[in-house]
Amino acid sequence: MKFDWDRRHCARRGHITYAPDETQLRERLRADTAVGEAWRCLRCGDFALGGPHGSGPADRAPEVPRGRALRDLFILRFLALERGVRGAFIVLVAWAVWRFSNSQNAVRKLFEDNLSAFKPVAQHFHYDLDHSPVVDTIRKTFDYQHSTLLVVAIALLAYALIEIVEAFGLWWGKRWAEYLTVVATAAFLPLEIYELTDKVSWFKIATLALNVLAVLYILLAKRLFGLRGGAAAFEAERRSASLLEVEEAAGEKPAPVTAGAAADSSRV
């Protein structure tokens, strides 16, 4: 069974109707019923009771995402949420690094005091905390210079800003955000692959797979960098879909609509 993106979206957000100034098109998009006029939705094609949401020339009809375009927007918004959550998390990490850089000695003392308290328990289980790889790694961080930690915090904030900007642009379907996402994501792919050579984990594999799929999908679906006809083909496809919102709906004379049918379609 084919998933109907148009009717699903209209069921959640409501229909969008439009009354073109051209008389012939206007008559084909409008129907009279026993309970009032009904207009054909520009997204799903069903008739909805009530007046149109807008009017004007047919070539200025609102660009309503439908079909494949609506599915693409859903995928882009999923990626936007992922970028937004990641950006917020990185901001927290940057804040933690900055706080740590300003209180290294206090954190070092707190760590050593608590480590001493756990030593008897560790010795009971024959575990040498003084030569533990984890403890050694933590102690090394205490030796980092304040300026180095500040640079790390600033770099993390810059990375978080890129992620948040990507999230905003992808959510609203901006083409510049698609380019930014492809370039930024592809730039970090070599680092993610290198991390897998050091230690493999399902989280790293899933993250790498998601980023690779995101780059390939946006490149091909949005025709970036000249692929599949490039920007010209993308704009022609979008304009065609936008014009069809009026032209396809007016391409054939709709059958007479009864009051019951119009009422049912308005609840879709």
mmCIF file of C-alpha atoms in Angstrom:
data_model
loop_
_atom_site.group_PDB
_atom_site.id
_atom_site.type_symbol
_atom_site.label_atom_id
_atom_site.label_comp_id
_atom_site.label_asym_id
_atom_site.label_seq_id
_atom_site.Cartn_x
_atom_site.Cartn_y
_atom_site.Cartn_z
ATOM 1 C CA MET A 1 0.000 0.000 0.000
ATOM 2 C CA LYS A 2 1.464 3.357 -1.061
ATOM 3 C CA PHE A 3 1.839 5.914 1.725
ATOM 4 C CA ASP A 4 -0.137 9.054 0.945
ATOM 5 C CA TRP A 5 2.059 11.878 2.219
ATOM 6 C CA ASP A 6 -0.364 14.555 0.986
ATOM 7 C CA ARG A 7 -3.490 13.358 2.784
ATOM 8 C CA ARG A 8 -1.509 12.511 5.912
ATOM 9 C CA HIS A 9 -0.139 16.055 6.052
ATOM 10 C CA CYS A 10 -3.552 17.604 5.381
ATOM 11 C CA ALA A 11 -5.063 15.448 8.118
ATOM 12 C CA ARG A 12 -2.594 16.918 10.590
ATOM 13 C CA ARG A 13 -2.246 20.515 9.356
ATOM 14 C CA GLY A 14 -5.405 21.136 7.338
ATOM 15 C CA HIS A 15 -6.105 21.832 3.662
ATOM 16 C CA ILE A 16 -4.720 24.751 1.628
ATOM 17 C CA THR A 17 -7.048 26.230 -0.993
ATOM 18 C CA TYR A 18 -6.551 29.018 -3.511
ATOM 19 C CA ALA A 19 -8.845 30.968 -5.845
ATOM 20 C CA PRO A 20 -7.027 31.969 -9.062
ATOM 21 C CA ASP A 21 -8.084 35.132 -10.861
ATOM 22 C CA GLU A 22 -8.426 33.234 -14.166
ATOM 23 C CA THR A 23 -12.143 32.519 -14.521
ATOM 24 C CA GLN A 24 -11.799 29.111 -16.166
ATOM 25 C CA LEU A 25 -9.369 27.822 -13.559
ATOM 26 C CA ARG A 26 -11.416 29.350 -10.765
ATOM 27 C CA GLU A 27 -14.540 27.485 -11.881
ATOM 28 C CA ARG A 28 -12.686 24.166 -12.035
ATOM 29 C CA LEU A 29 -11.281 24.543 -8.550
ATOM 30 C CA ARG A 30 -14.606 25.528 -7.001
ATOM 31 C CA ALA A 31 -17.731 23.487 -6.363
ATOM 32 C CA ASP A 32 -21.135 24.390 -4.956
ATOM 33 C CA THR A 33 -22.738 22.117 -2.394
ATOM 34 C CA ALA A 34 -25.951 22.122 -0.415
ATOM 35 C CA VAL A 35 -24.071 23.476 2.602
ATOM 36 C CA GLY A 36 -21.954 26.069 0.819
ATOM 37 C CA GLU A 37 -19.011 26.385 -1.529
ATOM 38 C CA ALA A 38 -16.029 24.045 -1.518
ATOM 39 C CA TRP A 39 -12.514 24.515 -2.909
ATOM 40 C CA ARG A 40 -10.011 21.932 -4.034
ATOM 41 C CA CYS A 41 -6.937 21.540 -1.815
ATOM 42 C CA LEU A 42 -3.668 22.383 -3.553
ATOM 43 C CA ARG A 43 -1.889 19.603 -1.705
ATOM 44 C CA CYS A 44 -4.113 16.511 -1.654
ATOM 45 C CA GLY A 45 -6.714 17.434 -4.309
ATOM 46 C CA ASP A 46 -9.738 16.853 -2.057
ATOM 47 C CA PHE A 47 -12.498 19.422 -1.756
ATOM 48 C CA ALA A 48 -12.793 21.353 1.507
ATOM 49 C CA LEU A 49 -15.854 23.306 2.585
ATOM 50 C CA GLY A 50 -15.506 27.057 3.074
ATOM 51 C CA GLY A 51 -13.888 29.943 1.262
ATOM 52 C CA PRO A 52 -10.383 29.827 -0.214
ATOM 53 C CA HIS A 53 -7.360 30.647 1.928
ATOM 54 C CA GLY A 54 -6.009 32.993 -0.723
ATOM 55 C CA SER A 55 -6.580 34.382 -4.202
ATOM 56 C CA GLY A 56 -4.678 35.960 -7.062
ATOM 57 C CA PRO A 57 -3.017 35.006 -10.378
ATOM 58 C CA ALA A 58 -2.500 31.283 -10.930
ATOM 59 C CA ASP A 59 1.271 31.672 -11.300
ATOM 60 C CA ARG A 60 1.375 33.213 -7.834
ATOM 61 C CA ALA A 61 -0.358 30.328 -6.123
ATOM 62 C CA PRO A 62 1.429 29.334 -2.899
ATOM 63 C CA GLU A 63 4.193 26.760 -3.271
ATOM 64 C CA VAL A 64 2.716 23.901 -1.282
ATOM 65 C CA PRO A 65 5.048 20.883 -0.888
ATOM 66 C CA ARG A 66 3.307 17.723 -2.086
ATOM 67 C CA GLY A 67 4.173 14.171 -2.997
ATOM 68 C CA ARG A 68 7.919 13.646 -3.245
ATOM 69 C CA ALA A 69 8.683 17.211 -2.183
ATOM 70 C CA LEU A 70 6.691 16.687 1.005
ATOM 71 C CA ARG A 71 8.524 13.414 1.701
ATOM 72 C CA ASP A 72 11.874 15.144 1.128
ATOM 73 C CA LEU A 73 10.901 17.899 3.563
ATOM 74 C CA PHE A 74 10.052 15.273 6.202
ATOM 75 C CA ILE A 75 13.492 13.654 5.798
ATOM 76 C CA LEU A 76 15.250 17.026 5.929
ATOM 77 C CA ARG A 77 13.433 17.886 9.149
ATOM 78 C CA PHE A 78 14.482 14.571 10.672
ATOM 79 C CA LEU A 79 18.095 15.472 9.849
ATOM 80 C CA ALA A 80 17.483 18.967 11.252
ATOM 81 C CA LEU A 81 16.361 17.527 14.592
ATOM 82 C CA GLU A 82 19.426 15.283 14.729
ATOM 83 C CA ARG A 83 21.697 18.267 14.007
ATOM 84 C CA GLY A 84 19.903 20.409 16.564
ATOM 85 C CA VAL A 85 20.235 17.833 19.349
ATOM 86 C CA ARG A 86 23.893 17.262 18.493
ATOM 87 C CA GLY A 87 24.572 21.009 18.472
ATOM 88 C CA ALA A 88 22.955 21.473 21.891
ATOM 89 C CA PHE A 89 25.000 18.597 23.326
ATOM 90 C CA ILE A 90 28.257 20.039 21.960
ATOM 91 C CA VAL A 91 27.423 23.421 23.514
ATOM 92 C CA LEU A 92 27.143 21.688 26.903
ATOM 93 C CA VAL A 93 30.484 19.958 26.353
ATOM 94 C CA ALA A 94 32.127 23.268 25.409
ATOM 95 C CA TRP A 95 30.714 24.864 28.556
ATOM 96 C CA ALA A 96 32.064 21.980 30.668
ATOM 97 C CA VAL A 97 35.542 22.344 29.107
ATOM 98 C CA TRP A 98 35.498 26.104 29.778
ATOM 99 C CA ARG A 99 34.464 25.591 33.420
ATOM 100 C CA PHE A 100 37.144 22.954 33.824
ATOM 101 C CA SER A 101 39.802 25.272 32.352
ATOM 102 C CA ASN A 102 39.029 27.836 35.053
ATOM 103 C CA SER A 103 39.217 25.383 37.965
ATOM 104 C CA GLN A 104 41.743 22.685 37.035
ATOM 105 C CA ASN A 105 43.469 22.661 40.430
ATOM 106 C CA ALA A 106 40.215 22.367 42.360
ATOM 107 C CA VAL A 107 38.988 19.550 40.115
ATOM 108 C CA ARG A 108 42.374 17.799 40.381
ATOM 109 C CA LYS A 109 42.236 17.938 44.197
ATOM 110 C CA LEU A 110 38.641 16.659 44.238
ATOM 111 C CA PHE A 111 39.578 13.807 41.923
ATOM 112 C CA GLU A 112 42.651 12.759 43.938
ATOM 113 C CA ASP A 113 40.727 12.888 47.235
ATOM 114 C CA ASN A 114 37.960 10.677 45.895
ATOM 115 C CA LEU A 115 40.501 8.378 44.250
ATOM 116 C CA SER A 116 42.195 7.823 47.614
ATOM 117 C CA ALA A 117 38.861 6.909 49.148
ATOM 118 C CA PHE A 118 38.273 4.231 46.474
ATOM 119 C CA LYS A 119 41.760 2.699 46.704
ATOM 120 C CA PRO A 120 40.940 0.212 49.521
ATOM 121 C CA VAL A 121 37.945 -1.077 47.528
ATOM 122 C CA ALA A 122 40.056 -1.383 44.380
ATOM 123 C CA GLN A 123 42.810 -3.236 46.234
ATOM 124 C CA HIS A 124 40.238 -5.675 47.579
ATOM 125 C CA PHE A 125 39.388 -6.579 43.982
ATOM 126 C CA HIS A 126 43.103 -6.591 43.016
ATOM 127 C CA TYR A 127 42.762 -3.517 40.794
ATOM 128 C CA ASP A 128 45.658 -1.020 40.718
ATOM 129 C CA LEU A 129 44.119 2.446 40.405
ATOM 130 C CA ASP A 130 47.507 4.158 40.219
ATOM 131 C CA HIS A 131 48.287 2.374 36.939
ATOM 132 C CA SER A 132 44.781 2.338 35.485
ATOM 133 C CA PRO A 133 44.587 3.560 31.842
ATOM 134 C CA VAL A 134 41.387 5.486 32.653
ATOM 135 C CA VAL A 135 42.961 7.205 35.657
ATOM 136 C CA ASP A 136 46.095 8.016 33.642
ATOM 137 C CA THR A 137 43.977 9.620 30.894
ATOM 138 C CA ILE A 138 42.091 11.762 33.407
ATOM 139 C CA ARG A 139 45.324 12.858 35.073
ATOM 140 C CA LYS A 140 46.766 13.894 31.706
ATOM 141 C CA THR A 141 43.854 16.272 31.159
ATOM 142 C CA PHE A 142 44.836 18.092 34.349
ATOM 143 C CA ASP A 143 48.180 18.936 32.743
ATOM 144 C CA TYR A 144 46.627 20.712 29.766
ATOM 145 C CA GLN A 145 47.322 24.426 29.700
ATOM 146 C CA HIS A 146 44.478 26.865 30.305
ATOM 147 C CA SER A 147 44.950 28.400 26.851
ATOM 148 C CA THR A 148 44.752 24.966 25.199
ATOM 149 C CA LEU A 149 41.467 24.177 26.907
ATOM 150 C CA LEU A 150 40.078 27.569 25.872
ATOM 151 C CA VAL A 151 40.952 26.822 22.241
ATOM 152 C CA VAL A 152 39.186 23.456 22.541
ATOM 153 C CA ALA A 153 36.100 25.137 24.025
ATOM 154 C CA ILE A 154 36.020 27.745 21.241
ATOM 155 C CA ALA A 155 36.440 25.054 18.569
ATOM 156 C CA LEU A 156 33.583 23.067 20.081
ATOM 157 C CA LEU A 157 31.369 26.156 20.115
ATOM 158 C CA ALA A 158 32.168 26.839 16.461
ATOM 159 C CA TYR A 159 31.282 23.258 15.573
ATOM 160 C CA ALA A 160 28.053 23.510 17.576
ATOM 161 C CA LEU A 161 27.161 26.741 15.756
ATOM 162 C CA ILE A 162 27.570 25.006 12.396
ATOM 163 C CA GLU A 163 25.289 22.181 13.546
ATOM 164 C CA ILE A 164 22.622 24.591 14.812
ATOM 165 C CA VAL A 165 22.740 26.667 11.607
ATOM 166 C CA GLU A 166 22.384 23.452 9.591
ATOM 167 C CA ALA A 167 19.410 22.438 11.716
ATOM 168 C CA PHE A 168 17.657 25.784 11.196
ATOM 169 C CA GLY A 169 18.233 25.807 7.434
ATOM 170 C CA LEU A 170 17.259 22.164 6.886
ATOM 171 C CA TRP A 171 14.058 22.576 8.916
ATOM 172 C CA TRP A 172 12.922 25.363 6.580
ATOM 173 C CA GLY A 173 14.170 23.591 3.458
ATOM 174 C CA LYS A 174 16.800 26.201 2.534
ATOM 175 C CA ARG A 175 19.078 25.216 -0.338
ATOM 176 C CA TRP A 176 22.132 26.899 1.204
ATOM 177 C CA ALA A 177 21.675 24.676 4.262
ATOM 178 C CA GLU A 178 21.765 21.588 2.041
ATOM 179 C CA TYR A 179 25.136 22.685 0.620
ATOM 180 C CA LEU A 180 26.432 23.486 4.110
ATOM 181 C CA THR A 181 25.299 20.120 5.448
ATOM 182 C CA VAL A 182 26.946 18.178 2.635
ATOM 183 C CA VAL A 183 30.256 20.060 2.894
ATOM 184 C CA ALA A 184 30.444 20.054 6.701
ATOM 185 C CA THR A 185 29.359 16.416 7.066
ATOM 186 C CA ALA A 186 31.686 15.168 4.328
ATOM 187 C CA ALA A 187 34.604 17.068 5.906
ATOM 188 C CA PHE A 188 34.239 15.080 9.150
ATOM 189 C CA LEU A 189 33.768 11.664 7.515
ATOM 190 C CA PRO A 190 37.544 10.919 7.386
ATOM 191 C CA LEU A 191 37.774 11.641 11.136
ATOM 192 C CA GLU A 192 34.852 9.311 11.881
ATOM 193 C CA ILE A 193 36.476 6.565 9.796
ATOM 194 C CA TYR A 194 39.782 7.091 11.615
ATOM 195 C CA GLU A 195 38.016 6.745 14.988
ATOM 196 C CA LEU A 196 36.660 3.373 13.861
ATOM 197 C CA THR A 197 40.202 2.157 13.207
ATOM 198 C CA ASP A 198 41.047 3.000 16.832
ATOM 199 C CA LYS A 199 37.969 1.460 18.463
ATOM 200 C CA VAL A 200 34.829 0.024 16.894
ATOM 201 C CA SER A 201 31.430 0.592 18.492
ATOM 202 C CA TRP A 202 27.858 0.306 17.261
ATOM 203 C CA PHE A 203 27.278 3.988 18.033
ATOM 204 C CA LYS A 204 30.216 5.061 15.850
ATOM 205 C CA ILE A 205 29.094 2.749 13.044
ATOM 206 C CA ALA A 206 25.507 4.053 13.204
ATOM 207 C CA THR A 207 26.701 7.682 13.228
ATOM 208 C CA LEU A 208 28.976 7.122 10.247
ATOM 209 C CA ALA A 209 26.243 5.298 8.303
ATOM 210 C CA LEU A 210 23.711 8.077 9.011
ATOM 211 C CA ASN A 211 26.113 10.791 7.874
ATOM 212 C CA VAL A 212 27.065 8.927 4.676
ATOM 213 C CA LEU A 213 23.406 8.334 3.816
ATOM 214 C CA ALA A 214 22.569 11.978 4.564
ATOM 215 C CA VAL A 215 25.327 13.226 2.239
ATOM 216 C CA LEU A 216 24.334 10.877 -0.597
ATOM 217 C CA TYR A 217 20.617 11.580 -0.221
ATOM 218 C CA ILE A 218 20.959 15.371 -0.220
ATOM 219 C CA LEU A 219 23.464 15.313 -3.079
ATOM 220 C CA LEU A 220 21.232 13.228 -5.345
ATOM 221 C CA ALA A 221 17.735 14.306 -4.295
ATOM 222 C CA LYS A 222 18.563 18.023 -4.292
ATOM 223 C CA ARG A 223 20.861 17.866 -7.361
ATOM 224 C CA LEU A 224 23.743 19.665 -5.664
ATOM 225 C CA PHE A 225 27.073 20.506 -7.346
ATOM 226 C CA GLY A 226 25.663 19.887 -10.829
ATOM 227 C CA LEU A 227 24.481 16.321 -10.183
ATOM 228 C CA ARG A 228 21.400 15.160 -12.158
ATOM 229 C CA GLY A 229 21.148 18.460 -14.010
ATOM 230 C CA GLY A 230 22.176 20.683 -11.122
ATOM 231 C CA ALA A 231 20.381 23.768 -9.845
ATOM 232 C CA ALA A 232 18.587 24.416 -13.166
ATOM 233 C CA ALA A 233 16.968 20.974 -13.149
ATOM 234 C CA PHE A 234 16.098 21.328 -9.465
ATOM 235 C CA GLU A 235 14.425 24.701 -9.979
ATOM 236 C CA ALA A 236 12.550 23.420 -13.051
ATOM 237 C CA GLU A 237 11.298 20.444 -11.060
ATOM 238 C CA ARG A 238 10.187 22.659 -8.194
ATOM 239 C CA ARG A 239 8.454 25.161 -10.505
ATOM 240 C CA SER A 240 6.703 22.316 -12.293
ATOM 241 C CA ALA A 241 5.437 20.910 -9.016
ATOM 242 C CA SER A 242 4.307 24.366 -7.931
ATOM 243 C CA LEU A 243 2.400 25.013 -11.156
ATOM 244 C CA LEU A 244 0.794 21.591 -11.004
ATOM 245 C CA GLU A 245 -0.781 22.581 -7.720
ATOM 246 C CA VAL A 246 -3.120 24.699 -9.798
ATOM 247 C CA GLU A 247 -2.825 23.219 -13.287
ATOM 248 C CA GLU A 248 -3.320 19.557 -12.360
ATOM 249 C CA ALA A 249 -6.227 20.398 -10.123
ATOM 250 C CA ALA A 250 -7.820 22.317 -13.000
ATOM 251 C CA GLY A 251 -6.814 19.837 -15.707
ATOM 252 C CA GLU A 252 -10.052 17.914 -15.579
ATOM 253 C CA LYS A 253 -13.569 18.893 -14.676
ATOM 254 C CA PRO A 254 -14.370 17.476 -11.247
ATOM 255 C CA ALA A 255 -17.495 15.413 -10.841
ATOM 256 C CA PRO A 256 -20.432 17.073 -9.066
ATOM 257 C CA VAL A 257 -19.766 17.098 -5.329
ATOM 258 C CA THR A 258 -22.504 16.260 -2.903
ATOM 259 C CA ALA A 259 -22.809 17.867 0.479
ATOM 260 C CA GLY A 260 -21.860 14.640 2.215
ATOM 261 C CA ALA A 261 -18.767 14.085 0.070
ATOM 262 C CA ALA A 262 -17.557 17.630 0.599
ATOM 263 C CA ALA A 263 -18.101 17.381 4.322
ATOM 264 C CA ASP A 264 -16.208 14.074 4.481
ATOM 265 C CA SER A 265 -13.242 15.491 2.513
ATOM 266 C CA SER A 266 -13.039 18.517 4.784
ATOM 267 C CA ARG A 267 -12.389 16.171 7.723
ATOM 268 C CA VAL A 268 -9.467 14.369 5.991
#
